[in-house]
Amino acid sequence: MTLLLPTPDGDLTRWTPSGTGFAPPSRGQSVTRTAYAAAHVVLDPLTGELDWDTTAAFRQHLWSCGLGVAEAMDTAQRGMGLDWAETQKLIKRTGADARGPWVAGVGTDQLPAGPSTVDAIVAAWREQYDLVVEAGALPVLMASRALAAAASGPADYRAAYGKLLSTVEQPVLLHWLGEQFDASLAGYWGHNDVREAANELAALCTEHAEKIVGVKVSVLDAEIETAFRRALPPGVACYTGDDFNYPELIAGDDQGHSEALLGIFDPIAPVAGLAFDRLDAGDTAGFRALLDPTVPLARQIFRAPTQFYKTGVVFLAYLNGHQNHFRMLGGLESSRSITHLATVLRLADEAGVLTDPDLAVRRMRPLLETAGVW
């Protein structure tokens, strides 16, 4: 089947899928790396609420590919359509249905709009931490917009994180989400310079190493992540959240490697699962041969403005048959152009992540018709 797709320069080009579909069998977890896919949520387009059954089925898909599930993270539209009331339901439901390892985001998004005190921020974190632990997940302490607004410098971050970490019973993952993903987090850790922020975070991890199992780093800079990884104390792992450079960071070097907690693993889960099989077998070249072709796709999905990457993730879930529509919380499906989506389709085909190319063509056609292209 062939489609007439728009290109970024305004031309039209005929495109025919090159692959025959990709659906590997279920597999177990990697034994050499810890890998989580940050999972999206599925909207019920009739009610405007979450489609719980389809959302849950997608998490089963991720586990079947050999990946862990990162629940209620940025990819699930935290702060961009998913409120705290629905987040609580999501975490509890995922815990009840869990068939593999999972982590869940601990934020401060239940706080009212306006200025917050450090004590209120810590109490909000603690409320969400307790919910996540009770549901059976490893807590991921997410960067807080409220703290970014309230803090006047590094000391305020050390005070807030230190106060919480001194009281938690179960260790946590920390999450450093760069301003590319959320402009309200600019200057997090009290520094506008990313390298100084990395040093600040590494010092915090050293001070509270017994309460931190790892740090997810999402700054889209492989050099900074590698230096940060080497500065972490023993027992604190680095989890790459770099959707631009993940193959090299996960493969690592003679001084170590990054674990993974990635939004791009949501749409490329079958390929990622096979790649980790190759890495477990000691075949780093085979690992890279599978994952490297997905990088152009990831760079397109996560291109600036990066916070709208969720649109590309849900678009591919629609094309691959994991949901029956291309609608999102808050109408976020409209945040990317039809030319952007057409490029995502082509790159997904080249990366080998379309499970049924003919289905993808059939599902793309009405989007093109609506955009006045077809």
Coordinates of C-alpha atoms in Angstrom, one line a residue:
M1 CA 0.0 0.0 0.0
T2 CA 1.2 3.5 -0.9
L3 CA 0.5 6.9 0.7
L4 CA 1.1 10.4 -0.5
L5 CA 2.9 12.1 2.5
P6 CA 3.7 15.7 3.0
T7 CA 7.3 16.7 3.6
P8 CA 8.6 19.5 5.8
D9 CA 9.3 21.7 2.8
G10 CA 5.7 21.5 1.7
D11 CA 6.1 19.0 -1.1
L12 CA 4.3 15.6 -1.4
T13 CA 6.0 12.3 -1.8
R14 CA 4.8 8.8 -2.4
W15 CA 5.8 6.4 0.4
T16 CA 5.5 2.6 0.5
P17 CA 6.3 0.6 3.7
S18 CA 9.6 -1.2 3.3
G19 CA 9.0 -3.8 6.1
T20 CA 6.7 -6.7 6.6
G21 CA 5.9 -6.1 10.3
F22 CA 7.7 -6.8 13.5
A23 CA 6.2 -8.7 16.5
P24 CA 8.7 -10.8 18.4
P25 CA 7.6 -13.3 21.0
S26 CA 7.3 -12.6 24.7
R27 CA 10.6 -12.5 26.6
G28 CA 12.0 -12.2 30.0
Q29 CA 13.8 -9.3 31.7
S30 CA 17.3 -8.4 30.8
V31 CA 20.0 -9.8 33.2
T32 CA 22.7 -7.2 32.4
R33 CA 20.6 -4.0 32.4
T34 CA 17.6 -2.6 34.2
A35 CA 15.3 -1.1 31.6
Y36 CA 11.9 0.7 32.1
A37 CA 9.6 2.1 29.4
A38 CA 7.8 5.2 30.5
A39 CA 4.3 4.4 29.5
H40 CA 1.6 6.7 27.9
V41 CA -2.0 6.7 28.8
V42 CA -5.0 6.0 26.5
L43 CA -8.0 8.4 26.4
D44 CA -11.6 7.3 26.0
P45 CA -12.6 9.8 23.3
L46 CA -16.3 9.6 24.2
T47 CA -16.0 10.3 27.9
G48 CA -12.8 12.4 27.9
E49 CA -11.6 10.1 30.8
L50 CA -8.9 7.4 30.7
D51 CA -9.6 4.2 28.8
W52 CA -8.6 2.0 31.7
D53 CA -8.7 -1.4 29.9
T54 CA -6.6 -0.2 26.9
T55 CA -4.2 1.6 29.2
A56 CA -3.7 -1.5 31.2
A57 CA -3.3 -3.7 28.1
F58 CA -0.5 -1.6 26.9
R59 CA 1.4 -2.1 30.1
Q60 CA 1.0 -5.8 29.7
H61 CA 2.5 -5.4 26.2
L62 CA 5.6 -3.6 27.7
W63 CA 6.1 -6.4 30.2
S64 CA 5.8 -9.0 27.5
C65 CA 8.6 -7.3 25.6
G66 CA 10.9 -7.8 28.6
L67 CA 10.8 -4.2 29.8
G68 CA 9.8 -2.8 33.1
V69 CA 7.0 -0.2 33.3
A70 CA 7.6 3.4 34.5
E71 CA 4.1 4.5 35.5
A72 CA 2.7 8.0 36.0
M73 CA 5.8 9.7 34.6
D74 CA 6.1 12.6 32.2
T75 CA 5.1 10.3 29.3
A76 CA 1.7 9.7 30.9
Q77 CA 1.1 13.5 30.6
R78 CA 1.8 14.4 34.2
G79 CA 1.3 18.1 34.4
M80 CA 0.0 18.1 30.8
G81 CA -3.5 16.6 31.1
L82 CA -3.3 13.9 33.8
D83 CA -4.2 15.3 37.2
W84 CA -3.5 13.9 40.6
A85 CA -7.0 12.4 41.1
E86 CA -6.6 10.2 37.9
T87 CA -2.9 9.6 38.7
Q88 CA -3.9 7.9 42.0
K89 CA -6.3 5.6 40.2
L90 CA -3.6 4.8 37.5
I91 CA -1.0 3.9 40.1
K92 CA -3.4 1.7 42.0
R93 CA -4.7 -0.1 38.9
T94 CA -1.2 -0.8 37.6
G95 CA -0.2 -2.2 41.0
A96 CA -3.2 -4.5 41.0
D97 CA -2.3 -5.7 37.4
A98 CA 1.5 -5.8 37.6
R99 CA 3.1 -8.7 35.8
G100 CA 6.7 -7.5 36.0
P101 CA 9.0 -4.8 37.5
W102 CA 7.6 -1.3 37.7
V103 CA 8.3 2.1 39.1
A104 CA 6.0 5.1 39.6
G105 CA 6.3 8.8 39.7
V106 CA 6.2 10.8 42.9
G107 CA 5.4 14.4 42.3
T108 CA 3.9 17.5 43.9
D109 CA 1.1 18.1 41.4
Q110 CA -1.6 17.9 44.1
L111 CA -0.5 21.3 45.4
P112 CA -2.8 24.3 44.7
A113 CA -1.6 26.9 42.2
G114 CA 0.5 29.6 43.6
P115 CA 3.6 29.8 45.9
S116 CA 4.4 26.8 48.1
T117 CA 6.6 26.4 51.1
V118 CA 9.3 23.7 51.4
D119 CA 7.3 22.0 54.1
A120 CA 4.3 21.8 51.8
I121 CA 6.4 20.5 49.0
V122 CA 7.9 17.8 51.1
A123 CA 4.5 16.8 52.5
A124 CA 3.1 16.5 48.9
W125 CA 6.0 14.3 47.9
R126 CA 5.5 12.2 51.0
E127 CA 1.8 11.7 50.3
Q128 CA 2.6 10.4 46.8
Y129 CA 5.5 8.4 48.0
D130 CA 3.2 6.5 50.5
L131 CA 0.7 5.8 47.7
V132 CA 3.4 4.4 45.4
V133 CA 5.0 2.2 48.0
E134 CA 1.6 0.8 49.1
A135 CA 0.9 0.0 45.4
G136 CA 4.1 -2.0 45.2
A137 CA 6.3 0.2 43.0
L138 CA 9.7 1.7 43.4
P139 CA 9.1 5.4 43.9
V140 CA 10.6 7.8 41.4
L141 CA 11.0 11.2 43.1
M142 CA 10.2 13.6 40.2
A143 CA 11.5 17.1 39.8
S144 CA 8.9 19.5 41.3
R145 CA 7.7 22.6 39.5
A146 CA 6.6 24.0 42.9
L147 CA 10.1 23.6 44.3
A148 CA 11.6 25.2 41.1
A149 CA 9.4 28.2 41.7
A150 CA 10.0 28.4 45.5
A151 CA 13.8 27.7 45.7
S152 CA 16.2 30.7 45.7
G153 CA 19.4 28.6 45.4
P154 CA 21.0 25.2 45.9
A155 CA 20.5 25.3 49.7
D156 CA 16.7 25.2 49.2
Y157 CA 17.0 22.0 47.0
R158 CA 19.3 20.3 49.5
A159 CA 16.9 21.2 52.4
A160 CA 13.8 19.9 50.6
Y161 CA 15.3 16.7 49.3
G162 CA 17.3 16.1 52.5
K163 CA 14.1 16.5 54.6
L164 CA 12.2 13.9 52.6
L165 CA 15.1 11.5 52.1
S166 CA 15.8 11.5 55.8
T167 CA 12.3 10.1 56.5
V168 CA 11.6 7.6 53.8
E169 CA 11.7 3.9 54.6
Q170 CA 12.2 2.6 51.1
P171 CA 15.0 4.0 48.8
V172 CA 14.0 6.0 45.8
L173 CA 15.0 6.8 42.3
L174 CA 15.6 10.6 41.7
H175 CA 14.6 12.2 38.5
W176 CA 16.3 15.1 36.9
L177 CA 14.1 16.4 34.0
G178 CA 15.8 19.0 32.0
E179 CA 14.2 22.2 30.9
Q180 CA 13.9 20.9 27.3
F181 CA 11.1 18.7 28.6
D182 CA 9.6 21.3 31.0
A183 CA 10.6 25.0 30.8
S184 CA 9.3 25.5 34.4
L185 CA 12.2 23.3 35.6
A186 CA 14.9 25.7 34.3
G187 CA 17.7 26.2 36.9
Y188 CA 16.8 23.1 38.8
W189 CA 19.2 22.2 41.6
G190 CA 19.9 25.9 41.9
H191 CA 22.1 26.3 38.9
N192 CA 21.5 27.5 35.4
D193 CA 24.7 25.8 34.2
V194 CA 23.9 22.2 33.5
R195 CA 27.3 21.0 34.6
E196 CA 27.1 22.8 37.9
A197 CA 23.6 21.3 38.4
A198 CA 25.1 17.8 37.7
N199 CA 27.7 18.4 40.4
E200 CA 25.1 19.6 42.8
L201 CA 23.0 16.5 42.2
A202 CA 26.0 14.2 42.5
A203 CA 26.8 15.7 45.9
L204 CA 23.3 15.2 47.1
C205 CA 23.5 11.5 46.0
T206 CA 26.7 11.1 48.0
E207 CA 25.2 12.7 51.1
H208 CA 22.1 10.4 50.9
A209 CA 23.4 7.4 49.1
E210 CA 21.7 4.9 51.4
K211 CA 18.3 6.3 50.4
I212 CA 18.9 6.6 46.6
V213 CA 19.1 3.6 44.3
G214 CA 19.6 5.6 41.2
V215 CA 19.1 8.8 39.2
K216 CA 17.2 9.2 36.0
V217 CA 18.9 11.9 33.9
S218 CA 17.0 13.6 31.1
V219 CA 19.2 16.4 29.8
L220 CA 19.8 15.2 26.3
D221 CA 23.5 15.5 26.6
A222 CA 25.6 12.3 26.5
E223 CA 28.8 13.9 27.7
I224 CA 27.2 15.5 30.7
E225 CA 25.4 12.2 31.6
T226 CA 28.6 10.2 31.3
A227 CA 30.5 12.6 33.6
F228 CA 27.7 12.6 36.1
R229 CA 27.5 8.8 36.0
R230 CA 31.2 8.5 36.9
A231 CA 30.7 11.0 39.8
L232 CA 28.0 9.0 41.5
P233 CA 28.8 7.1 44.7
P234 CA 28.9 3.3 44.7
G235 CA 25.4 1.7 44.9
V236 CA 23.7 4.7 43.1
A237 CA 23.0 3.9 39.4
C238 CA 22.5 6.2 36.6
Y239 CA 19.4 5.7 34.5
T240 CA 19.5 7.3 31.1
G241 CA 16.5 9.4 30.1
D242 CA 18.4 10.7 27.1
D243 CA 16.1 9.9 24.1
F244 CA 18.8 11.2 21.7
N245 CA 21.8 9.1 22.7
Y246 CA 20.5 6.0 24.6
P247 CA 22.2 3.2 22.7
E248 CA 25.7 4.4 23.5
L249 CA 24.9 5.3 27.1
I250 CA 23.3 2.0 27.8
A251 CA 26.1 0.1 26.1
G252 CA 28.6 2.0 28.2
D253 CA 32.3 2.0 28.2
D254 CA 35.1 0.5 30.3
Q255 CA 34.2 2.8 33.2
G256 CA 30.5 1.8 33.4
H257 CA 27.1 2.1 31.7
S258 CA 23.7 3.7 32.2
E259 CA 20.6 1.7 33.1
A260 CA 17.5 2.9 31.2
L261 CA 14.2 4.7 31.9
L262 CA 13.0 6.1 28.6
G263 CA 10.0 7.4 26.9
I264 CA 11.2 6.2 23.5
F265 CA 10.9 2.6 24.8
D266 CA 7.2 3.0 24.8
P267 CA 6.9 2.9 20.9
I268 CA 10.0 0.8 20.3
A269 CA 9.5 -1.8 23.0
P270 CA 9.6 -5.0 20.8
V271 CA 12.9 -3.8 19.2
A272 CA 14.4 -2.7 22.6
G273 CA 13.5 -6.1 24.1
L274 CA 15.4 -7.9 21.3
A275 CA 18.3 -5.5 21.7
F276 CA 18.7 -6.3 25.4
D277 CA 18.7 -10.0 24.5
R278 CA 21.7 -9.4 22.3
L279 CA 23.4 -7.4 25.1
D280 CA 22.7 -10.2 27.6
A281 CA 24.4 -12.6 25.1
G282 CA 27.5 -10.4 25.1
D283 CA 26.8 -9.1 21.6
T284 CA 27.2 -5.3 22.0
A285 CA 27.4 -4.9 18.2
G286 CA 24.1 -6.7 17.8
F287 CA 22.6 -4.5 20.5
R288 CA 23.7 -1.4 18.6
A289 CA 22.6 -2.8 15.3
L290 CA 19.0 -3.1 16.6
L291 CA 18.8 0.2 18.6
D292 CA 20.9 2.6 16.5
P293 CA 18.3 2.7 13.6
T294 CA 15.7 3.8 16.1
V295 CA 17.7 7.0 17.0
P296 CA 16.5 9.1 14.0
L297 CA 12.9 8.2 15.0
A298 CA 13.5 9.2 18.6
R299 CA 15.2 12.5 17.6
Q300 CA 12.2 13.3 15.5
I301 CA 9.6 12.4 18.2
F302 CA 11.6 14.4 20.8
R303 CA 12.6 17.3 18.7
A304 CA 11.9 20.8 20.1
P305 CA 9.5 21.7 21.5
T306 CA 10.4 18.5 23.3
Q307 CA 7.5 18.6 25.8
F308 CA 5.2 17.5 22.9
Y309 CA 7.0 14.2 22.3
K310 CA 4.0 12.5 23.9
T311 CA 2.1 13.1 20.7
G312 CA 4.5 11.0 18.6
V313 CA 4.4 8.2 21.2
V314 CA 0.6 8.0 21.1
F315 CA 0.6 8.4 17.3
L316 CA 2.7 5.2 17.0
A317 CA 0.6 3.4 19.5
Y318 CA -2.4 4.2 17.2
L319 CA -0.5 3.1 14.1
N320 CA 0.6 -0.1 15.7
G321 CA -2.9 -1.1 16.8
H322 CA -2.5 -0.6 20.6
Q323 CA -5.5 1.8 20.6
N324 CA -8.2 2.6 18.1
H325 CA -7.9 6.3 17.8
F326 CA -5.4 9.2 17.8
R327 CA -6.8 11.3 20.6
M328 CA -5.0 12.5 23.8
L329 CA -5.8 14.2 27.1
G330 CA -6.1 17.9 26.6
G331 CA -6.2 17.6 22.8
L332 CA -2.5 17.2 22.8
E333 CA -2.7 15.2 19.5
S334 CA -2.9 18.6 17.8
S335 CA 0.5 19.8 19.1
R336 CA 2.4 18.4 16.2
S337 CA 1.9 19.1 12.5
I338 CA 0.9 16.5 9.8
T339 CA 4.4 16.9 8.3
H340 CA 6.0 16.0 11.6
L341 CA 3.7 12.9 11.9
A342 CA 4.4 11.9 8.3
T343 CA 8.2 12.0 9.1
V344 CA 7.6 9.9 12.3
L345 CA 5.8 7.3 10.1
R346 CA 8.6 7.1 7.6
L347 CA 11.3 6.8 10.3
A348 CA 9.3 4.2 12.2
D349 CA 9.2 2.1 9.1
E350 CA 13.0 2.5 8.6
A351 CA 13.6 1.6 12.2
G352 CA 11.6 -1.6 11.9
V353 CA 9.1 -0.7 14.6
L354 CA 5.8 -0.9 12.6
T355 CA 4.2 -4.2 13.7
D356 CA 1.8 -4.2 10.7
P357 CA 2.7 -1.7 7.9
D358 CA -0.6 -2.2 6.1
L359 CA -2.5 -1.3 9.2
A360 CA -0.3 1.8 9.7
V361 CA -1.1 2.9 6.1
R362 CA -4.8 2.4 6.7
R363 CA -4.7 4.4 10.0
M364 CA -2.6 7.2 8.5
R365 CA -5.0 7.8 5.6
P366 CA -7.9 9.4 7.6
L367 CA -5.4 11.7 9.3
L368 CA -4.1 12.9 5.9
E369 CA -7.7 13.3 4.7
T370 CA -8.5 15.5 7.7
A371 CA -5.4 17.6 7.1
G372 CA -6.5 18.1 3.5
V373 CA -3.5 16.2 2.1
W374 CA -5.0 12.9 0.8

